[in-house]
Structure formats: C-alpha cells, structure tokens
PDB file of C-alpha atoms in Angstrom:
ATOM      1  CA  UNK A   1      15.957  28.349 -13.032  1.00 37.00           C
ATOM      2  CA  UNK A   2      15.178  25.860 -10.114  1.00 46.00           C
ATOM      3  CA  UNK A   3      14.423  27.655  -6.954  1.00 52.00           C
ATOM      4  CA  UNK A   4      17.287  26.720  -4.416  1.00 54.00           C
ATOM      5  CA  UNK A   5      16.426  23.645  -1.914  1.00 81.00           C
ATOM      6  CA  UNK A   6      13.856  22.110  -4.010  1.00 89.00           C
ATOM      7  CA  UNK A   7      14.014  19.142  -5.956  1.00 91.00           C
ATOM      8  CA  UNK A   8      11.137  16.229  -6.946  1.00 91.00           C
ATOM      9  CA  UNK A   9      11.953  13.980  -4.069  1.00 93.00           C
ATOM     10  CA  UNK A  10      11.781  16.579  -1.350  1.00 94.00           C
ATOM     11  CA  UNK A  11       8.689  17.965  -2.945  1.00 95.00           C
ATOM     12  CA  UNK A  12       7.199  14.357  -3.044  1.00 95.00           C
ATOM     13  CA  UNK A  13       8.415  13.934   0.880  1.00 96.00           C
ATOM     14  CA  UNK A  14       7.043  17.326   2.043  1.00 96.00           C
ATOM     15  CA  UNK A  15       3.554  15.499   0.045  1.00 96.00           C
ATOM     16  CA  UNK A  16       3.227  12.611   1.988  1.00 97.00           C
ATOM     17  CA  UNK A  17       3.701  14.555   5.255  1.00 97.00           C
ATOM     18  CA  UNK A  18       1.019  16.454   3.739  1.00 97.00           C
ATOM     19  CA  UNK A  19      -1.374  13.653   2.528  1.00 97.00           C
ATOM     20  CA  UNK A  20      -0.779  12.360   6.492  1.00 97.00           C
ATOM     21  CA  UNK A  21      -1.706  15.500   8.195  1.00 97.00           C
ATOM     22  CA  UNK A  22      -4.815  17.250   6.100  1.00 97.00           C
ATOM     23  CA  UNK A  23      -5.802  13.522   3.710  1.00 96.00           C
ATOM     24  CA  UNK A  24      -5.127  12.956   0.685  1.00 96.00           C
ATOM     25  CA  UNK A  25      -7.614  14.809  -1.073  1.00 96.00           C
ATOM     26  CA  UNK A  26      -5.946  17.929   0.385  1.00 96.00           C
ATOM     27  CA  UNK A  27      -2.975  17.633  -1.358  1.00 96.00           C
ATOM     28  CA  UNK A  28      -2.499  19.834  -4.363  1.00 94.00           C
ATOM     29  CA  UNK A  29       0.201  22.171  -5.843  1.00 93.00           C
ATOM     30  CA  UNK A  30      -0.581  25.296  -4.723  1.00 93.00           C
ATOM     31  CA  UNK A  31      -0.866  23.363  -0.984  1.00 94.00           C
ATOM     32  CA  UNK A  32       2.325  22.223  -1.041  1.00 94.00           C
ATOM     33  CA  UNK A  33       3.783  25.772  -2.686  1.00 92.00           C
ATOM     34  CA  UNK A  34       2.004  27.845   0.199  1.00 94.00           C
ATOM     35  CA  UNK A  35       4.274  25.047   2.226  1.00 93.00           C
ATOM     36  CA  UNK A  36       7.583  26.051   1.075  1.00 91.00           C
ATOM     37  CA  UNK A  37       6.814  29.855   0.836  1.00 91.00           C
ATOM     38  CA  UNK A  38       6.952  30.001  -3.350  1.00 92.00           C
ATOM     39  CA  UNK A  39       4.592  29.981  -6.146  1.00 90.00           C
ATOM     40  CA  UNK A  40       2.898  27.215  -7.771  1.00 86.00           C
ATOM     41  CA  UNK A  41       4.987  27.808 -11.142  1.00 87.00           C
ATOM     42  CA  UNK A  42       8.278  27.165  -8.763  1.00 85.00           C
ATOM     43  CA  UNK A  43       7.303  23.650  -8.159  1.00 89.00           C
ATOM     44  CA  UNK A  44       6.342  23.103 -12.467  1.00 88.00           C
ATOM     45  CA  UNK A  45      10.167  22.414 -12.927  1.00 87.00           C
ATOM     46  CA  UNK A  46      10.054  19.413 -10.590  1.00 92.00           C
ATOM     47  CA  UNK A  47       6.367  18.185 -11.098  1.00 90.00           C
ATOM     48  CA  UNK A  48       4.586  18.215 -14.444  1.00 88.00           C
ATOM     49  CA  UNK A  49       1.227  18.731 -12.714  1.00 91.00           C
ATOM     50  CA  UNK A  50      -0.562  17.323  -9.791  1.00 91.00           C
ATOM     51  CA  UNK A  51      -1.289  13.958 -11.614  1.00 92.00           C
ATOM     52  CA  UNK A  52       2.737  13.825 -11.488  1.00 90.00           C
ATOM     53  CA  UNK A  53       2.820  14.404  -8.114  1.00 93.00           C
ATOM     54  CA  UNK A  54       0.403  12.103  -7.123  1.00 94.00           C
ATOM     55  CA  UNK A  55       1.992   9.217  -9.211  1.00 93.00           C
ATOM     56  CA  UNK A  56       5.193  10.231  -7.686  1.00 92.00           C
ATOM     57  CA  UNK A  57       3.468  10.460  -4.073  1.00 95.00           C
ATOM     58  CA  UNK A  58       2.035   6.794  -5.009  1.00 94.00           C
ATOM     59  CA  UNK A  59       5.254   5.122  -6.166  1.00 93.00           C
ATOM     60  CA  UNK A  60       7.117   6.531  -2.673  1.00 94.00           C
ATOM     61  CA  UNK A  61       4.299   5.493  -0.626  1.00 96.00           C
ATOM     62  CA  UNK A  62       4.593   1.832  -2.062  1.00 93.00           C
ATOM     63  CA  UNK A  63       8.097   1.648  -1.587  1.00 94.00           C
ATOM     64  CA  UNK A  64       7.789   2.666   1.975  1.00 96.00           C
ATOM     65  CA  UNK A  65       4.752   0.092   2.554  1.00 96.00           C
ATOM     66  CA  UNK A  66       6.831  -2.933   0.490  1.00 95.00           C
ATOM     67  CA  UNK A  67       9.857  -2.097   2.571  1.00 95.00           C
ATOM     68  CA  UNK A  68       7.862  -2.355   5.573  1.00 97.00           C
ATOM     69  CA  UNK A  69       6.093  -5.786   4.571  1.00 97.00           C
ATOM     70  CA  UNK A  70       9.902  -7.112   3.267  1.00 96.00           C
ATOM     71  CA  UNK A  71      11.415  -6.041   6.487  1.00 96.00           C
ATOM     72  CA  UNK A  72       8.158  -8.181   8.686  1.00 97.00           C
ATOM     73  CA  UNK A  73       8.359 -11.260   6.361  1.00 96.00           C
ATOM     74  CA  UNK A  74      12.047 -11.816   5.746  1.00 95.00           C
ATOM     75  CA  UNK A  75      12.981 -15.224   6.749  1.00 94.00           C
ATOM     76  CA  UNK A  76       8.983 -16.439   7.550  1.00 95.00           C
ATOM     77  CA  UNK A  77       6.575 -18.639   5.690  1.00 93.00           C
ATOM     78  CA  UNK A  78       3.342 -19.662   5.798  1.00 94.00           C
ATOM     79  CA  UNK A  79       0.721 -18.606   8.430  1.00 96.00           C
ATOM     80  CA  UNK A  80       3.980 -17.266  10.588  1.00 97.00           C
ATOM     81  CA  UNK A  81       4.495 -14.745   6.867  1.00 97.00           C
ATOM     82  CA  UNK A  82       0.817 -14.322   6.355  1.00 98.00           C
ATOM     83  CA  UNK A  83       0.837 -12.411  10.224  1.00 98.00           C
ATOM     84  CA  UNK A  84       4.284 -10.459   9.460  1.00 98.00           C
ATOM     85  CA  UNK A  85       2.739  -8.928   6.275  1.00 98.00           C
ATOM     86  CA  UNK A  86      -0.706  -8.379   7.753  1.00 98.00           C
ATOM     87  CA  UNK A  87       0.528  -6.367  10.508  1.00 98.00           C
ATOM     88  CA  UNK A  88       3.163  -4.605   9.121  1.00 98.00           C
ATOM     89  CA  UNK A  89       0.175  -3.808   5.882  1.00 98.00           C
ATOM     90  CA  UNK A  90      -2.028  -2.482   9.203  1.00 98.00           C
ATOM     91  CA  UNK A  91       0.291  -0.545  11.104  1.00 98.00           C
ATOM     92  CA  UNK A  92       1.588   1.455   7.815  1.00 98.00           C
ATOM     93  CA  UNK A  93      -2.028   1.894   6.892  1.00 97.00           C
ATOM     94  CA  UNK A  94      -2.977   3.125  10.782  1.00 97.00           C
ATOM     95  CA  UNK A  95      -0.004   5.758  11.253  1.00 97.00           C
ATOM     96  CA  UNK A  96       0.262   7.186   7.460  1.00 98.00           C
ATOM     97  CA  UNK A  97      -3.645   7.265   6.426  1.00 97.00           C
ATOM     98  CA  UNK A  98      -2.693   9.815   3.579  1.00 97.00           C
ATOM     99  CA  UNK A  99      -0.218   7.719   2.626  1.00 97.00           C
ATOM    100  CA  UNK A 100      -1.946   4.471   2.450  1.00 97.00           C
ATOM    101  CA  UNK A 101      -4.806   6.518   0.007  1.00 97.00           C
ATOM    102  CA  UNK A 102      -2.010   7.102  -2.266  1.00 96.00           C
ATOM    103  CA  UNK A 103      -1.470   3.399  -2.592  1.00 94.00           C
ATOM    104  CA  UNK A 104      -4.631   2.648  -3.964  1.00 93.00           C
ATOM    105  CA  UNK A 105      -4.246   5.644  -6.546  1.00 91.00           C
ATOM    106  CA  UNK A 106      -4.290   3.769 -10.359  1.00 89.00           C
ATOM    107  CA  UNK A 107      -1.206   3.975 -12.331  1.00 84.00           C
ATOM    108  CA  UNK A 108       0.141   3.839 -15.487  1.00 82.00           C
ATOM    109  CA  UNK A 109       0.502  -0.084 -16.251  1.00 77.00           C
ATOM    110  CA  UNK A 110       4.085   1.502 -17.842  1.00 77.00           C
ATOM    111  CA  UNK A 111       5.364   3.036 -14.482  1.00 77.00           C
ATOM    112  CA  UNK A 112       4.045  -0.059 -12.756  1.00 74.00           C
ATOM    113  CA  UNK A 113       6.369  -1.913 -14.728  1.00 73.00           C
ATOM    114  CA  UNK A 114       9.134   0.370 -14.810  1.00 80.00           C
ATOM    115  CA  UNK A 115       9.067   0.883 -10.416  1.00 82.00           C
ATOM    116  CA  UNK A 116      11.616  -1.393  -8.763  1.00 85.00           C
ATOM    117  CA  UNK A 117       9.196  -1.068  -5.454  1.00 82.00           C
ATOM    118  CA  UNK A 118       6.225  -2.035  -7.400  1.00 81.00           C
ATOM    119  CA  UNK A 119       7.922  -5.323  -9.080  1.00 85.00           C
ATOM    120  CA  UNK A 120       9.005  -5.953  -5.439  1.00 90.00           C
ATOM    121  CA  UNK A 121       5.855  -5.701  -4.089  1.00 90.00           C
ATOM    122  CA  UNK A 122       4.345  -8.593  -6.309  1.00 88.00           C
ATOM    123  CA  UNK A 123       7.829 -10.659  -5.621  1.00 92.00           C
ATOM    124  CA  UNK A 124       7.031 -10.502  -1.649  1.00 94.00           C
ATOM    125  CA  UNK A 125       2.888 -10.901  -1.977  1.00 94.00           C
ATOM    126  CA  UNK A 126       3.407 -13.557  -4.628  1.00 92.00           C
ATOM    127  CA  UNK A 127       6.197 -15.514  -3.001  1.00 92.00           C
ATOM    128  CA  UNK A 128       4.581 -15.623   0.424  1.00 93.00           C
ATOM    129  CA  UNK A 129       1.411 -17.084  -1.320  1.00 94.00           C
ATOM    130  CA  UNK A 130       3.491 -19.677  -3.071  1.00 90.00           C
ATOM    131  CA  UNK A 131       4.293 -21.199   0.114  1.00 92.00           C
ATOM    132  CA  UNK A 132       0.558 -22.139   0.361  1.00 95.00           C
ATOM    133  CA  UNK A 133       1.233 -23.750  -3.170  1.00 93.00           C
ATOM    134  CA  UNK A 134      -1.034 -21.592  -5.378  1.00 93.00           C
ATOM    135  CA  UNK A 135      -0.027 -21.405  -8.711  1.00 91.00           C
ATOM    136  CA  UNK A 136      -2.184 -19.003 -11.229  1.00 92.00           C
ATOM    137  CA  UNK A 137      -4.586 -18.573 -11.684  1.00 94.00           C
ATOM    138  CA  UNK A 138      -4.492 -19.163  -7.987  1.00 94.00           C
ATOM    139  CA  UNK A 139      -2.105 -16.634  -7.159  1.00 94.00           C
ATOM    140  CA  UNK A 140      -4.081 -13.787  -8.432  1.00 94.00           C
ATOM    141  CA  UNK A 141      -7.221 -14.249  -7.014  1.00 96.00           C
ATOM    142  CA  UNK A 142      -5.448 -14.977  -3.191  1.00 96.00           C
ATOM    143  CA  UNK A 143      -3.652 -11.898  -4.179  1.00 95.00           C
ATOM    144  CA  UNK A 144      -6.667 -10.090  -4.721  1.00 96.00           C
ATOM    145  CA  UNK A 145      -8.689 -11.737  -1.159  1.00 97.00           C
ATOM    146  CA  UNK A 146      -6.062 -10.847   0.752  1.00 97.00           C
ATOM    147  CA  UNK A 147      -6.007  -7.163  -0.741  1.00 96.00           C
ATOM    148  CA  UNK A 148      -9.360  -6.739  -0.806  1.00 97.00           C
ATOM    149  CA  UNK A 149      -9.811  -8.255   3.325  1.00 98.00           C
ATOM    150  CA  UNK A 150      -6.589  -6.189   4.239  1.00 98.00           C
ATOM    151  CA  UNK A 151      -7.395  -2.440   2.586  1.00 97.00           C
ATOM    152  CA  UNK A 152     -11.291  -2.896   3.501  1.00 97.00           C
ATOM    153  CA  UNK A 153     -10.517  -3.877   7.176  1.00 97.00           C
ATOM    154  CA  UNK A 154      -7.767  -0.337   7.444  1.00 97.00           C
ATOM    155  CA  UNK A 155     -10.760   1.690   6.267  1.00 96.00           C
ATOM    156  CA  UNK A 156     -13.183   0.669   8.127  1.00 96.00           C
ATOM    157  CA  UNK A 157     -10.450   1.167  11.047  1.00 96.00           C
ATOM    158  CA  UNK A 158      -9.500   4.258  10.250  1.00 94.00           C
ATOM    159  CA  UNK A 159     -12.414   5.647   9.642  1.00 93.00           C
ATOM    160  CA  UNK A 160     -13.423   4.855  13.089  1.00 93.00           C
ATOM    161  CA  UNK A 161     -16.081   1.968  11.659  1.00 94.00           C
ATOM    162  CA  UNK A 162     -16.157  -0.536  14.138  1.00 95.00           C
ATOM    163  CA  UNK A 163     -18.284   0.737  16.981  1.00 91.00           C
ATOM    164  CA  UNK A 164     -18.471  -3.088  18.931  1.00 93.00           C
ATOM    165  CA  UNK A 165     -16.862  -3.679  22.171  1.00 92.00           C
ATOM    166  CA  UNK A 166     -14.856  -6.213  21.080  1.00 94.00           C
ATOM    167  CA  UNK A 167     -11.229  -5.196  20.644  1.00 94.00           C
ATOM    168  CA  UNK A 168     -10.112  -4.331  17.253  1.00 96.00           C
ATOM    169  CA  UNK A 169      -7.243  -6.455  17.527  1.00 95.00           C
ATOM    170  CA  UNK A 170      -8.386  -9.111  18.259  1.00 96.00           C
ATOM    171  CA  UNK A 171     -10.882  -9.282  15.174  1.00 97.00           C
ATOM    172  CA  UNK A 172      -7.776  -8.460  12.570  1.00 98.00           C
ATOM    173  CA  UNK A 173      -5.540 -11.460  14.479  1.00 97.00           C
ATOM    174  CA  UNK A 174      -9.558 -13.720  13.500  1.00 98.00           C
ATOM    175  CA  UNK A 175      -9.752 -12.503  10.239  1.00 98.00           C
ATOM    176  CA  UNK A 176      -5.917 -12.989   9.655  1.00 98.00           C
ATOM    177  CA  UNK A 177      -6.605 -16.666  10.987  1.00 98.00           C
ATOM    178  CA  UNK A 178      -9.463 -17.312   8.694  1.00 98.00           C
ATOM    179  CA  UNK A 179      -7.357 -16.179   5.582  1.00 98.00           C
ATOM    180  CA  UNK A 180      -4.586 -18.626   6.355  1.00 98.00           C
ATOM    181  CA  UNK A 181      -7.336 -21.248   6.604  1.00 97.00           C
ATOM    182  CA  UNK A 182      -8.985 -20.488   3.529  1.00 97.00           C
ATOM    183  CA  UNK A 183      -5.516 -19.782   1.678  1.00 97.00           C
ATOM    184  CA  UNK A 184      -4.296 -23.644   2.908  1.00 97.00           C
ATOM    185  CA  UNK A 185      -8.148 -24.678   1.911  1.00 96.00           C
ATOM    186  CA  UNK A 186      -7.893 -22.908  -1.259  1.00 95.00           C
ATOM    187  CA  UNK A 187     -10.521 -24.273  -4.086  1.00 92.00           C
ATOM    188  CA  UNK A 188      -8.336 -25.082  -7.408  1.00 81.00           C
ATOM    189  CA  UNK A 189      -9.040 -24.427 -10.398  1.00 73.00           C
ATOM    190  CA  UNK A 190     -10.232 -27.306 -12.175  1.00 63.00           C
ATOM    191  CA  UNK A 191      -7.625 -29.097 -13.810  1.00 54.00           C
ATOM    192  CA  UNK A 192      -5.361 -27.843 -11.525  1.00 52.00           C
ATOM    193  CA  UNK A 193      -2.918 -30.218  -9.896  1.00 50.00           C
ATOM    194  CA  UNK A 194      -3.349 -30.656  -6.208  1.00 46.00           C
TER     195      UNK A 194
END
C-alpha cells in the first residue's frame, strides 16, 4: 500500500525543488526518500526508478519553461517575440538551474510525442519563427541556432563564465539583436522560395 501523502506529482515537485537547491546530479531516490522521512521502496509505487523520475522531472520542468515562454510571447511577433521568449528562456534558466538541466535530459521520442507541454513547446518556438517566414528545412535549423545560442549563453551564466566588465545584460539584449538579424537574413535553402 501507498504511503499516505505521497503521490508521483508531489514526488516529482519535491524533485525539482531538489534539482534547484543541491543540482541536478544530486537528485536520486534515496535523496528524495531521506526528504520525506521513508524508505526508498516507499517511493517504487509512484516512480519506476530514477530514470522515471527524471523523465517525469523533465516533462514538468518543460511545461513550466513553455508556460513561461507562452505567457512572454502571447500576442508578439517578430523581433518584439524573439525578446519575450529570450528572456523569459533566461530568467527560468537563472532562478531554477536544476530545473533547466532537466530540460536538456533526452527522452523517449514516444513521451515526446505523447506530452501536451512538449507539442506546445514546438507550436510556440516554431510559430514565432514562422513570422520570420522560414519554412523547413528552415525552421529546424533556426530552431536549433536559437537553442543552441540560448542554452550555451545560461551556462556560461550560470556557471559564473563571463568574467568581463561589461554587463551581462547587456551582451544577451546584443546577442538577442544579432539573432533577429540573422533570423530576418536567413540563407535559404536552395530552391527555396524567397
């Protein structure tokens, strides 16, 4: 029998707290058992394993980041989009670094497919990149810049990596600039209609 109080979702919520306080690579069963005063076999009827739990932790984390970006970029296009989802893709990044690592965890092309917050997350990245008029194979290779120049940047944030006096700021607002240029300057495919 289920021990009283504890279900997946709480167990899930009590692991991204956890991923946020000690990192990510912290998190583990017997962690978050020793958390709620039981033993690891007490949290095997809600998790299969930590694999499950970090799937589970990866899947909540997205939905919290997409519902942040939807939130920023509802009723924007363009450049004035392009800032919305930059920041609010920074500032979840900045205040939930555990979090954020759970993001970037691989999953199952299956779940990906199955997650309402994951489908949403390419309807909101893939729609805002539209309005520059990139079709594919267009689409996914913006989609991939903008990933790649976004989760790179957080890192090397968080992680304390840029050691210039310039404010850090101000170089994310540059580099969000220079994306909108090069996403309005983007170099078709050829055969691509312009």
């Amino acid at each position: 029998m289920a021990r009283a109080g504890l279900s997946a979702p709480r167990l899930v919520a009590a692991a991204a707290e956890m991923a946020d306080e000690v990192g990510l690579d912290n998190v583990s069963v017997s962690a978050l058992a020793r958390r709620f005063g039981v033993k690891d076999a007490s949290l095997y009827s809600h998790v299969r394993n930590l694999q499950d739990l970090r799937t589970r932790l990866a899947l909540h984390a997205g939905g919290e980041l997409i519902d942040r970006i939807a939130a920023a970029v509802a009723g924007r296009a363009g450049k004035e989009a392009l800032t919305a989802f930059a920041g609010a893709y920074r500032e979840y990044a900045l205040e939930h670094p555990g979090r954020y690592a759970a993001t970037q965890l691989p999953i199952d092309q299956a779940l990906i497919a199955d997650s309402p917050a994951l489908r949403r997350t390419a309807e909101i990245t893939y729609g805002m990149l539209r309005a520059y008029g990139l079709g594919e194979p267009d689409l996914t290779d913006a989609v991939r810049l903008l990933r790649s120049t976004f989760h790179g940047y957080c890192v090397l944030e968080g992680a304390g990596g840029f050691g210039a006096e310039r404010d850090v700021r101000a170089s994310w607002d540059k580099a969000v600039d220079a994306l909108h240029i090069a996403l309005t300057h983007w170099p078709r495919e050829r055969g691509d209609a312009d």
